[in-house]
Amino acid sequence: MKIADGRFLRNADVDNHSYVIILSYDTAIELLGRLDVAGESIALNGKSFLAAGVVQEDNSSSVSNGNILSESNSDEDSSTVMLKGYIPFSILTRISDNILDITSFLVSAAVGVLFGLYPAGKAAGKKPIDALRYSG
């Protein structure tokens, strides 16, 4: 990835939990109408992010490094642009805290169900009198 304007994320951004964002070329043009966005403030999810740079435009409409860059719709002869930005992972975990709570709940519920099925299945296979006599 090459930077068209500004800078990329730094270690200090991650270490200091800085609210910075690197915009894709299409995102900078769509949101701000220009590429020289370094220093601009952008609100995402109720938080103010400092735009630190813009990634160079990629003219391909295919998959690059596993990410879809853009999609074209030949039926209507128009194109769909995906707006992307890059933020430090430490900030992503902060702004998506409720998602992490839901994920934690689902994982703990799945573990409880899975590890509860084995003893329940084992107990269901025994005669009640045998289950009361021996607990092993």
Short mmCIF file of N, CA, C and O in Angstrom, two decimals:
data_model
loop_
_atom_site.label_atom_id
_atom_site.label_comp_id
_atom_site.label_asym_id
_atom_site.label_seq_id
_atom_site.Cartn_x
_atom_site.Cartn_y
_atom_site.Cartn_z
N MET A 1 0.83 -1.17 0.00
CA MET A 1 0.00 0.00 0.00
C MET A 1 0.88 1.24 0.00
O MET A 1 1.78 1.36 0.81
N LYS A 2 0.59 2.15 -0.90
CA LYS A 2 1.34 3.39 -0.98
C LYS A 2 0.43 4.55 -0.59
O LYS A 2 -0.76 4.53 -0.85
N ILE A 3 1.03 5.55 0.02
CA ILE A 3 0.29 6.71 0.50
C ILE A 3 0.30 7.81 -0.57
O ILE A 3 1.35 8.18 -1.07
N ALA A 4 -0.87 8.34 -0.91
CA ALA A 4 -0.97 9.43 -1.88
C ALA A 4 -0.79 10.78 -1.19
O ALA A 4 -0.22 11.71 -1.76
N ASP A 5 -1.26 10.89 0.05
CA ASP A 5 -1.15 12.14 0.78
C ASP A 5 -1.07 11.83 2.27
O ASP A 5 -1.73 10.91 2.75
N GLY A 6 -0.27 12.59 3.00
CA GLY A 6 -0.17 12.40 4.44
C GLY A 6 0.77 11.27 4.81
O GLY A 6 1.79 11.06 4.18
N ARG A 7 0.38 10.50 5.82
CA ARG A 7 1.22 9.41 6.33
C ARG A 7 0.37 8.19 6.62
O ARG A 7 -0.85 8.25 6.63
N PHE A 8 1.05 7.09 6.91
CA PHE A 8 0.36 5.86 7.29
C PHE A 8 0.32 5.78 8.80
O PHE A 8 0.86 6.64 9.51
N LEU A 9 -0.30 4.74 9.35
CA LEU A 9 -0.36 4.56 10.80
C LEU A 9 1.04 4.35 11.36
O LEU A 9 1.87 3.68 10.75
N ARG A 10 1.28 4.87 12.53
CA ARG A 10 2.56 4.73 13.22
C ARG A 10 2.37 3.88 14.47
O ARG A 10 1.26 3.74 14.97
N ASN A 11 3.48 3.36 14.98
CA ASN A 11 3.42 2.60 16.24
C ASN A 11 2.87 3.47 17.37
O ASN A 11 2.14 2.98 18.23
N ALA A 12 3.22 4.74 17.36
CA ALA A 12 2.73 5.65 18.40
C ALA A 12 1.20 5.77 18.35
O ALA A 12 0.56 5.92 19.39
N ASP A 13 0.62 5.70 17.16
CA ASP A 13 -0.84 5.75 17.04
C ASP A 13 -1.49 4.56 17.75
O ASP A 13 -2.49 4.71 18.43
N VAL A 14 -0.87 3.40 17.61
CA VAL A 14 -1.39 2.19 18.24
C VAL A 14 -1.13 2.24 19.74
O VAL A 14 -2.03 1.99 20.55
N ASP A 15 0.10 2.58 20.13
CA ASP A 15 0.46 2.60 21.55
C ASP A 15 -0.33 3.63 22.34
O ASP A 15 -0.70 3.39 23.49
N ASN A 16 -0.60 4.78 21.74
CA ASN A 16 -1.31 5.86 22.43
C ASN A 16 -2.82 5.81 22.23
O ASN A 16 -3.53 6.70 22.69
N HIS A 17 -3.30 4.78 21.54
CA HIS A 17 -4.74 4.64 21.25
C HIS A 17 -5.28 5.91 20.58
O HIS A 17 -6.33 6.43 20.96
N SER A 18 -4.54 6.42 19.61
CA SER A 18 -4.92 7.64 18.92
C SER A 18 -6.08 7.38 17.96
O SER A 18 -6.10 6.37 17.26
N TYR A 19 -7.00 8.31 17.93
CA TYR A 19 -8.13 8.23 17.01
C TYR A 19 -7.71 8.83 15.67
O TYR A 19 -8.05 9.96 15.34
N VAL A 20 -6.95 8.04 14.91
CA VAL A 20 -6.51 8.46 13.58
C VAL A 20 -7.07 7.48 12.55
O VAL A 20 -7.36 6.34 12.88
N ILE A 21 -7.20 7.95 11.33
CA ILE A 21 -7.71 7.11 10.25
C ILE A 21 -6.95 7.42 8.97
O ILE A 21 -6.60 8.56 8.71
N ILE A 22 -6.67 6.36 8.22
CA ILE A 22 -6.10 6.48 6.89
C ILE A 22 -7.23 6.14 5.93
O ILE A 22 -7.80 5.05 6.00
N LEU A 23 -7.56 7.06 5.06
CA LEU A 23 -8.69 6.87 4.15
C LEU A 23 -8.24 6.24 2.84
O LEU A 23 -7.13 6.48 2.38
N SER A 24 -9.13 5.47 2.25
CA SER A 24 -8.88 5.00 0.89
C SER A 24 -9.09 6.19 -0.05
O SER A 24 -9.72 7.20 0.31
N TYR A 25 -8.58 6.08 -1.25
CA TYR A 25 -8.70 7.15 -2.25
C TYR A 25 -10.18 7.49 -2.47
O TYR A 25 -10.57 8.66 -2.42
N ASP A 26 -11.00 6.47 -2.69
CA ASP A 26 -12.42 6.68 -2.96
C ASP A 26 -13.14 7.31 -1.77
O ASP A 26 -14.03 8.15 -1.94
N THR A 27 -12.77 6.92 -0.56
CA THR A 27 -13.39 7.48 0.63
C THR A 27 -13.08 8.96 0.76
O THR A 27 -13.96 9.77 1.08
N ALA A 28 -11.83 9.35 0.53
CA ALA A 28 -11.43 10.76 0.62
C ALA A 28 -12.20 11.60 -0.40
O ALA A 28 -12.71 12.68 -0.07
N ILE A 29 -12.31 11.11 -1.61
CA ILE A 29 -13.03 11.85 -2.65
C ILE A 29 -14.52 11.92 -2.32
O ILE A 29 -15.15 12.98 -2.44
N GLU A 30 -15.11 10.81 -1.88
CA GLU A 30 -16.54 10.77 -1.60
C GLU A 30 -16.92 11.63 -0.40
O GLU A 30 -17.92 12.35 -0.44
N LEU A 31 -16.14 11.56 0.69
CA LEU A 31 -16.50 12.28 1.91
C LEU A 31 -16.08 13.74 1.90
O LEU A 31 -16.81 14.61 2.37
N LEU A 32 -14.87 14.02 1.40
CA LEU A 32 -14.33 15.37 1.50
C LEU A 32 -14.14 16.07 0.15
O LEU A 32 -13.84 17.26 0.11
N GLY A 33 -14.21 15.32 -0.93
CA GLY A 33 -14.10 15.92 -2.25
C GLY A 33 -12.68 16.24 -2.70
O GLY A 33 -12.48 16.87 -3.72
N ARG A 34 -11.69 15.80 -1.94
CA ARG A 34 -10.28 16.07 -2.30
C ARG A 34 -9.37 15.06 -1.63
O ARG A 34 -9.81 14.29 -0.78
N LEU A 35 -8.10 15.07 -2.02
CA LEU A 35 -7.13 14.13 -1.46
C LEU A 35 -6.31 14.70 -0.31
O LEU A 35 -5.80 13.94 0.51
N ASP A 36 -6.15 16.02 -0.25
CA ASP A 36 -5.31 16.60 0.81
C ASP A 36 -6.13 16.74 2.09
O ASP A 36 -6.53 17.81 2.50
N VAL A 37 -6.38 15.59 2.73
CA VAL A 37 -7.26 15.53 3.90
C VAL A 37 -6.50 15.45 5.22
O VAL A 37 -7.13 15.42 6.28
N ALA A 38 -5.18 15.40 5.18
CA ALA A 38 -4.40 15.27 6.42
C ALA A 38 -4.74 16.42 7.36
O ALA A 38 -4.74 17.59 6.97
N GLY A 39 -5.11 16.07 8.58
CA GLY A 39 -5.47 17.06 9.58
C GLY A 39 -6.96 17.31 9.69
O GLY A 39 -7.41 17.96 10.64
N GLU A 40 -7.75 16.79 8.76
CA GLU A 40 -9.20 16.96 8.81
C GLU A 40 -9.80 16.05 9.87
O GLU A 40 -9.25 15.00 10.18
N SER A 41 -10.93 16.44 10.40
CA SER A 41 -11.62 15.64 11.41
C SER A 41 -12.81 14.95 10.77
O SER A 41 -13.59 15.58 10.04
N ILE A 42 -12.96 13.64 11.04
CA ILE A 42 -14.05 12.84 10.49
C ILE A 42 -14.73 12.11 11.65
O ILE A 42 -14.06 11.49 12.47
N ALA A 43 -16.05 12.18 11.69
CA ALA A 43 -16.80 11.53 12.77
C ALA A 43 -17.22 10.14 12.32
O ALA A 43 -17.84 9.97 11.27
N LEU A 44 -16.86 9.14 13.12
CA LEU A 44 -17.24 7.75 12.88
C LEU A 44 -17.77 7.17 14.18
O LEU A 44 -17.09 7.21 15.20
N ASN A 45 -18.97 6.64 14.13
CA ASN A 45 -19.56 6.01 15.30
C ASN A 45 -19.57 6.94 16.51
O ASN A 45 -19.32 6.52 17.63
N GLY A 46 -19.80 8.23 16.26
CA GLY A 46 -19.84 9.20 17.34
C GLY A 46 -18.49 9.64 17.86
O GLY A 46 -18.40 10.42 18.81
N LYS A 47 -17.41 9.17 17.27
CA LYS A 47 -16.06 9.53 17.69
C LYS A 47 -15.41 10.37 16.60
O LYS A 47 -15.61 10.13 15.41
N SER A 48 -14.60 11.32 16.99
CA SER A 48 -13.90 12.18 16.03
C SER A 48 -12.52 11.58 15.73
O SER A 48 -11.73 11.36 16.64
N PHE A 49 -12.28 11.31 14.46
CA PHE A 49 -11.01 10.76 14.02
C PHE A 49 -10.23 11.81 13.24
O PHE A 49 -10.82 12.57 12.47
N LEU A 50 -8.92 11.83 13.41
CA LEU A 50 -8.05 12.72 12.66
C LEU A 50 -7.58 11.98 11.41
O LEU A 50 -6.98 10.90 11.51
N ALA A 51 -7.85 12.53 10.25
CA ALA A 51 -7.39 11.92 9.00
C ALA A 51 -5.89 12.17 8.88
O ALA A 51 -5.44 13.31 8.87
N ALA A 52 -5.13 11.09 8.83
CA ALA A 52 -3.67 11.21 8.77
C ALA A 52 -3.14 11.05 7.35
O ALA A 52 -2.05 11.50 7.05
N GLY A 53 -3.90 10.39 6.48
CA GLY A 53 -3.42 10.18 5.13
C GLY A 53 -4.44 9.52 4.24
O GLY A 53 -5.53 9.17 4.68
N VAL A 54 -4.04 9.38 2.97
CA VAL A 54 -4.89 8.75 1.95
C VAL A 54 -4.05 7.74 1.19
O VAL A 54 -2.92 8.03 0.79
N VAL A 55 -4.60 6.55 1.01
CA VAL A 55 -3.95 5.50 0.24
C VAL A 55 -4.10 5.82 -1.25
O VAL A 55 -5.15 6.31 -1.68
N GLN A 56 -3.08 5.53 -2.05
CA GLN A 56 -3.14 5.77 -3.49
C GLN A 56 -4.27 4.99 -4.13
O GLN A 56 -4.62 3.90 -3.69
N GLU A 57 -4.80 5.56 -5.20
CA GLU A 57 -5.87 4.91 -5.94
C GLU A 57 -5.36 3.66 -6.61
O GLU A 57 -4.26 3.61 -7.13
N ASP A 58 -6.19 2.62 -6.56
CA ASP A 58 -5.88 1.37 -7.26
C ASP A 58 -6.88 1.25 -8.39
O ASP A 58 -8.07 1.18 -8.16
N ASN A 59 -6.40 1.24 -9.62
CA ASN A 59 -7.28 1.26 -10.79
C ASN A 59 -7.89 -0.07 -11.12
O ASN A 59 -8.71 -0.16 -12.02
N SER A 60 -7.51 -1.14 -10.41
CA SER A 60 -8.08 -2.45 -10.72
C SER A 60 -9.46 -2.56 -10.11
O SER A 60 -9.77 -1.96 -9.10
N SER A 61 -10.31 -3.35 -10.73
CA SER A 61 -11.64 -3.60 -10.17
C SER A 61 -11.74 -5.06 -9.75
O SER A 61 -12.78 -5.65 -9.79
N SER A 62 -10.62 -5.63 -9.38
CA SER A 62 -10.60 -7.03 -8.98
C SER A 62 -10.20 -7.13 -7.53
O SER A 62 -10.12 -6.14 -6.82
N VAL A 63 -9.91 -8.33 -7.10
CA VAL A 63 -9.52 -8.57 -5.72
C VAL A 63 -8.01 -8.39 -5.59
O VAL A 63 -7.24 -8.91 -6.38
N SER A 64 -7.59 -7.62 -4.60
CA SER A 64 -6.18 -7.39 -4.34
C SER A 64 -5.91 -7.64 -2.87
O SER A 64 -6.52 -7.02 -2.02
N ASN A 65 -4.98 -8.54 -2.57
CA ASN A 65 -4.64 -8.89 -1.18
C ASN A 65 -5.86 -9.34 -0.39
O ASN A 65 -5.97 -9.09 0.80
N GLY A 66 -6.81 -9.99 -1.04
CA GLY A 66 -7.97 -10.50 -0.34
C GLY A 66 -9.07 -9.47 -0.09
O GLY A 66 -10.11 -9.79 0.43
N ASN A 67 -8.87 -8.21 -0.45
CA ASN A 67 -9.88 -7.18 -0.24
C ASN A 67 -10.49 -6.78 -1.58
O ASN A 67 -9.77 -6.56 -2.54
N ILE A 68 -11.80 -6.65 -1.62
CA ILE A 68 -12.45 -6.17 -2.83
C ILE A 68 -12.29 -4.66 -2.87
O ILE A 68 -12.66 -3.97 -1.93
N LEU A 69 -11.68 -4.16 -3.94
CA LEU A 69 -11.43 -2.73 -4.04
C LEU A 69 -12.63 -1.98 -4.59
O LEU A 69 -12.99 -0.93 -4.11
N SER A 70 -13.24 -2.49 -5.63
CA SER A 70 -14.45 -1.88 -6.16
C SER A 70 -15.20 -2.92 -6.96
O SER A 70 -14.64 -3.91 -7.39
N GLU A 71 -16.46 -2.67 -7.13
CA GLU A 71 -17.29 -3.58 -7.90
C GLU A 71 -17.94 -2.78 -9.00
O GLU A 71 -18.36 -1.64 -8.78
N SER A 72 -18.06 -3.35 -10.18
CA SER A 72 -18.77 -2.63 -11.24
C SER A 72 -20.04 -3.39 -11.57
O SER A 72 -20.07 -4.60 -11.59
N ASN A 73 -21.08 -2.65 -11.84
CA ASN A 73 -22.37 -3.22 -12.16
C ASN A 73 -22.64 -2.95 -13.63
O ASN A 73 -22.98 -1.84 -14.01
N SER A 74 -22.46 -3.98 -14.49
CA SER A 74 -22.56 -3.78 -15.93
C SER A 74 -24.00 -3.64 -16.40
O SER A 74 -24.23 -3.13 -17.48
N ASP A 75 -24.99 -4.06 -15.59
CA ASP A 75 -26.38 -3.96 -16.01
C ASP A 75 -26.82 -2.50 -16.15
O ASP A 75 -27.49 -2.13 -17.09
N GLU A 76 -26.45 -1.67 -15.20
CA GLU A 76 -26.86 -0.27 -15.22
C GLU A 76 -25.73 0.64 -15.70
O GLU A 76 -25.89 1.84 -15.74
N ASP A 77 -24.60 0.06 -16.02
CA ASP A 77 -23.42 0.81 -16.48
C ASP A 77 -22.99 1.86 -15.44
O ASP A 77 -22.64 2.97 -15.78
N SER A 78 -23.10 1.51 -14.18
CA SER A 78 -22.65 2.37 -13.10
C SER A 78 -21.71 1.57 -12.22
O SER A 78 -21.64 0.36 -12.32
N SER A 79 -20.98 2.24 -11.33
CA SER A 79 -20.07 1.51 -10.47
C SER A 79 -20.41 1.75 -9.01
O SER A 79 -20.93 2.79 -8.64
N THR A 80 -20.14 0.75 -8.20
CA THR A 80 -20.34 0.82 -6.77
C THR A 80 -18.97 0.97 -6.13
O THR A 80 -18.07 0.21 -6.44
N VAL A 81 -18.83 1.92 -5.25
CA VAL A 81 -17.55 2.18 -4.60
C VAL A 81 -17.67 1.80 -3.14
O VAL A 81 -18.62 2.17 -2.46
N MET A 82 -16.70 1.05 -2.67
CA MET A 82 -16.66 0.69 -1.24
C MET A 82 -15.81 1.73 -0.52
O MET A 82 -14.67 1.95 -0.88
N LEU A 83 -16.38 2.37 0.48
CA LEU A 83 -15.65 3.35 1.26
C LEU A 83 -14.92 2.63 2.38
O LEU A 83 -15.52 1.91 3.15
N LYS A 84 -13.59 2.84 2.42
CA LYS A 84 -12.78 2.14 3.42
C LYS A 84 -11.86 3.12 4.12
O LYS A 84 -11.48 4.15 3.57
N GLY A 85 -11.49 2.75 5.32
CA GLY A 85 -10.51 3.49 6.09
C GLY A 85 -9.76 2.51 6.98
O GLY A 85 -10.23 1.40 7.24
N TYR A 86 -8.61 2.91 7.41
CA TYR A 86 -7.76 2.06 8.25
C TYR A 86 -7.53 2.77 9.57
O TYR A 86 -7.06 3.90 9.61
N ILE A 87 -7.90 2.10 10.68
CA ILE A 87 -7.70 2.64 12.02
C ILE A 87 -6.89 1.65 12.83
O ILE A 87 -6.87 0.47 12.52
N PRO A 88 -6.23 2.11 13.90
CA PRO A 88 -5.49 1.18 14.75
C PRO A 88 -6.42 0.14 15.37
O PRO A 88 -7.57 0.45 15.73
N PHE A 89 -5.95 -1.09 15.50
CA PHE A 89 -6.77 -2.16 16.08
C PHE A 89 -7.18 -1.84 17.50
O PHE A 89 -8.29 -2.18 17.93
N SER A 90 -6.32 -1.16 18.25
CA SER A 90 -6.65 -0.80 19.63
C SER A 90 -7.88 0.10 19.69
O SER A 90 -8.68 0.01 20.62
N ILE A 91 -8.08 0.93 18.69
CA ILE A 91 -9.25 1.80 18.64
C ILE A 91 -10.47 1.00 18.19
O ILE A 91 -11.58 1.20 18.68
N LEU A 92 -10.28 0.07 17.29
CA LEU A 92 -11.38 -0.77 16.83
C LEU A 92 -11.99 -1.52 18.01
O LEU A 92 -13.21 -1.62 18.13
N THR A 93 -11.15 -2.05 18.89
CA THR A 93 -11.67 -2.78 20.04
C THR A 93 -12.41 -1.85 21.00
O THR A 93 -13.35 -2.27 21.66
N ARG A 94 -12.02 -0.58 21.06
CA ARG A 94 -12.72 0.38 21.92
C ARG A 94 -14.09 0.74 21.37
O ARG A 94 -15.06 0.80 22.11
N ILE A 95 -14.17 1.02 20.08
CA ILE A 95 -15.45 1.47 19.53
C ILE A 95 -16.41 0.32 19.27
O ILE A 95 -17.59 0.54 19.09
N SER A 96 -15.91 -0.89 19.26
CA SER A 96 -16.78 -2.04 19.05
C SER A 96 -16.88 -2.88 20.32
O SER A 96 -17.01 -4.08 20.26
N ASP A 97 -16.86 -2.24 21.47
CA ASP A 97 -16.89 -2.93 22.76
C ASP A 97 -18.16 -3.75 22.92
O ASP A 97 -18.12 -4.87 23.41
N ASN A 98 -19.30 -3.23 22.47
CA ASN A 98 -20.54 -3.98 22.61
C ASN A 98 -20.51 -5.25 21.75
O ASN A 98 -21.09 -6.25 22.11
N ILE A 99 -19.83 -5.22 20.62
CA ILE A 99 -19.70 -6.41 19.78
C ILE A 99 -18.87 -7.47 20.49
O ILE A 99 -19.19 -8.65 20.45
N LEU A 100 -17.83 -7.03 21.18
CA LEU A 100 -17.00 -7.98 21.91
C LEU A 100 -17.78 -8.61 23.06
O LEU A 100 -17.61 -9.79 23.35
N ASP A 101 -18.65 -7.85 23.72
CA ASP A 101 -19.47 -8.41 24.80
C ASP A 101 -20.42 -9.48 24.27
O ASP A 101 -20.60 -10.52 24.88
N ILE A 102 -21.04 -9.20 23.13
CA ILE A 102 -21.96 -10.16 22.54
C ILE A 102 -21.21 -11.42 22.13
O ILE A 102 -21.67 -12.54 22.36
N THR A 103 -20.03 -11.25 21.55
CA THR A 103 -19.22 -12.40 21.14
C THR A 103 -18.83 -13.23 22.35
O THR A 103 -18.90 -14.46 22.32
N SER A 104 -18.42 -12.58 23.43
CA SER A 104 -18.05 -13.29 24.65
C SER A 104 -19.24 -14.09 25.20
O SER A 104 -19.08 -15.23 25.62
N PHE A 105 -20.42 -13.48 25.18
CA PHE A 105 -21.61 -14.18 25.66
C PHE A 105 -21.90 -15.41 24.80
O PHE A 105 -22.19 -16.48 25.33
N LEU A 106 -21.84 -15.25 23.49
CA LEU A 106 -22.14 -16.37 22.60
C LEU A 106 -21.15 -17.51 22.76
O LEU A 106 -21.53 -18.68 22.75
N VAL A 107 -19.87 -17.19 22.93
CA VAL A 107 -18.86 -18.23 23.12
C VAL A 107 -19.09 -18.95 24.44
O VAL A 107 -19.05 -20.18 24.50
N SER A 108 -19.36 -18.20 25.51
CA SER A 108 -19.58 -18.86 26.80
C SER A 108 -20.85 -19.69 26.79
O SER A 108 -20.90 -20.78 27.38
N ALA A 109 -21.89 -19.22 26.10
CA ALA A 109 -23.12 -20.01 26.00
C ALA A 109 -22.88 -21.29 25.21
O ALA A 109 -23.37 -22.36 25.59
N ALA A 110 -22.12 -21.21 24.13
CA ALA A 110 -21.83 -22.40 23.33
C ALA A 110 -21.02 -23.42 24.13
O ALA A 110 -21.28 -24.62 24.08
N VAL A 111 -20.04 -22.94 24.89
CA VAL A 111 -19.24 -23.84 25.72
C VAL A 111 -20.12 -24.50 26.78
O VAL A 111 -20.03 -25.71 27.01
N GLY A 112 -21.01 -23.73 27.40
CA GLY A 112 -21.91 -24.28 28.41
C GLY A 112 -22.83 -25.34 27.85
O GLY A 112 -23.04 -26.39 28.46
N VAL A 113 -23.37 -25.08 26.67
CA VAL A 113 -24.27 -26.05 26.04
C VAL A 113 -23.51 -27.31 25.66
O VAL A 113 -23.95 -28.44 25.93
N LEU A 114 -22.35 -27.15 25.02
CA LEU A 114 -21.59 -28.32 24.58
C LEU A 114 -21.13 -29.18 25.75
O LEU A 114 -21.26 -30.41 25.71
N PHE A 115 -20.61 -28.55 26.80
CA PHE A 115 -20.12 -29.33 27.92
C PHE A 115 -21.25 -29.77 28.85
O PHE A 115 -21.03 -30.58 29.74
N GLY A 116 -22.44 -29.26 28.66
CA GLY A 116 -23.59 -29.74 29.40
C GLY A 116 -24.27 -30.93 28.72
O GLY A 116 -24.92 -31.75 29.38
N LEU A 117 -24.09 -31.05 27.42
CA LEU A 117 -24.72 -32.15 26.69
C LEU A 117 -24.09 -33.50 27.02
O LEU A 117 -24.80 -34.51 27.10
N TYR A 118 -22.80 -33.56 27.21
CA TYR A 118 -22.13 -34.84 27.49
C TYR A 118 -22.63 -35.46 28.79
O TYR A 118 -23.07 -36.62 28.79
N PRO A 119 -22.57 -34.75 29.91
CA PRO A 119 -23.07 -35.38 31.15
C PRO A 119 -24.57 -35.68 31.09
O PRO A 119 -25.03 -36.69 31.63
N ALA A 120 -25.34 -34.81 30.42
CA ALA A 120 -26.77 -35.05 30.32
C ALA A 120 -27.05 -36.30 29.47
O ALA A 120 -27.92 -37.11 29.81
N GLY A 121 -26.31 -36.47 28.40
CA GLY A 121 -26.47 -37.65 27.56
C GLY A 121 -26.06 -38.92 28.29
O GLY A 121 -26.70 -39.97 28.16
N LYS A 122 -25.00 -38.81 29.07
CA LYS A 122 -24.54 -39.97 29.85
C LYS A 122 -25.56 -40.35 30.91
O LYS A 122 -25.86 -41.52 31.12
N ALA A 123 -26.13 -39.34 31.56
CA ALA A 123 -27.14 -39.60 32.60
C ALA A 123 -28.43 -40.13 31.99
O ALA A 123 -29.11 -40.96 32.60
N ALA A 124 -28.77 -39.67 30.81
CA ALA A 124 -30.01 -40.11 30.17
C ALA A 124 -29.94 -41.58 29.76
O ALA A 124 -30.97 -42.25 29.66
N GLY A 125 -28.75 -42.09 29.57
CA GLY A 125 -28.59 -43.49 29.17
C GLY A 125 -28.65 -44.46 30.33
O GLY A 125 -28.70 -45.67 30.13
N LYS A 126 -28.66 -43.96 31.56
CA LYS A 126 -28.69 -44.84 32.74
C LYS A 126 -30.12 -45.00 33.25
O LYS A 126 -30.97 -44.14 33.06
N LYS A 127 -30.32 -46.10 33.95
CA LYS A 127 -31.59 -46.29 34.65
C LYS A 127 -31.57 -45.40 35.88
O LYS A 127 -30.54 -45.23 36.53
N PRO A 128 -32.70 -44.82 36.25
CA PRO A 128 -32.72 -43.90 37.39
C PRO A 128 -32.20 -44.51 38.68
O PRO A 128 -31.50 -43.84 39.44
N ILE A 129 -32.51 -45.75 38.94
CA ILE A 129 -32.05 -46.36 40.19
C ILE A 129 -30.54 -46.53 40.20
O ILE A 129 -29.89 -46.37 41.23
N ASP A 130 -29.96 -46.84 39.02
CA ASP A 130 -28.50 -46.97 38.92
C ASP A 130 -27.82 -45.60 39.09
O ASP A 130 -26.75 -45.51 39.68
N ALA A 131 -28.44 -44.57 38.57
CA ALA A 131 -27.87 -43.23 38.68
C ALA A 131 -27.88 -42.75 40.13
O ALA A 131 -26.95 -42.06 40.56
N LEU A 132 -28.89 -43.13 40.90
CA LEU A 132 -28.95 -42.75 42.30
C LEU A 132 -27.97 -43.54 43.16
O LEU A 132 -27.44 -43.05 44.15
N ARG A 133 -27.72 -44.81 42.80
CA ARG A 133 -26.83 -45.66 43.56
C ARG A 133 -25.37 -45.27 43.39
O ARG A 133 -24.59 -45.31 44.32
N TYR A 134 -24.98 -44.89 42.18
CA TYR A 134 -23.57 -44.65 41.89
C TYR A 134 -23.48 -43.31 41.16
O TYR A 134 -24.19 -43.06 40.21
N SER A 135 -22.59 -42.46 41.62
CA SER A 135 -22.47 -41.15 40.99
C SER A 135 -21.19 -41.03 40.17
O SER A 135 -20.60 -39.99 40.06
N GLY A 136 -20.69 -42.06 39.60
CA GLY A 136 -19.44 -41.99 38.86
C GLY A 136 -19.55 -42.24 37.46
O GLY A 136 -19.91 -42.08 36.48
#
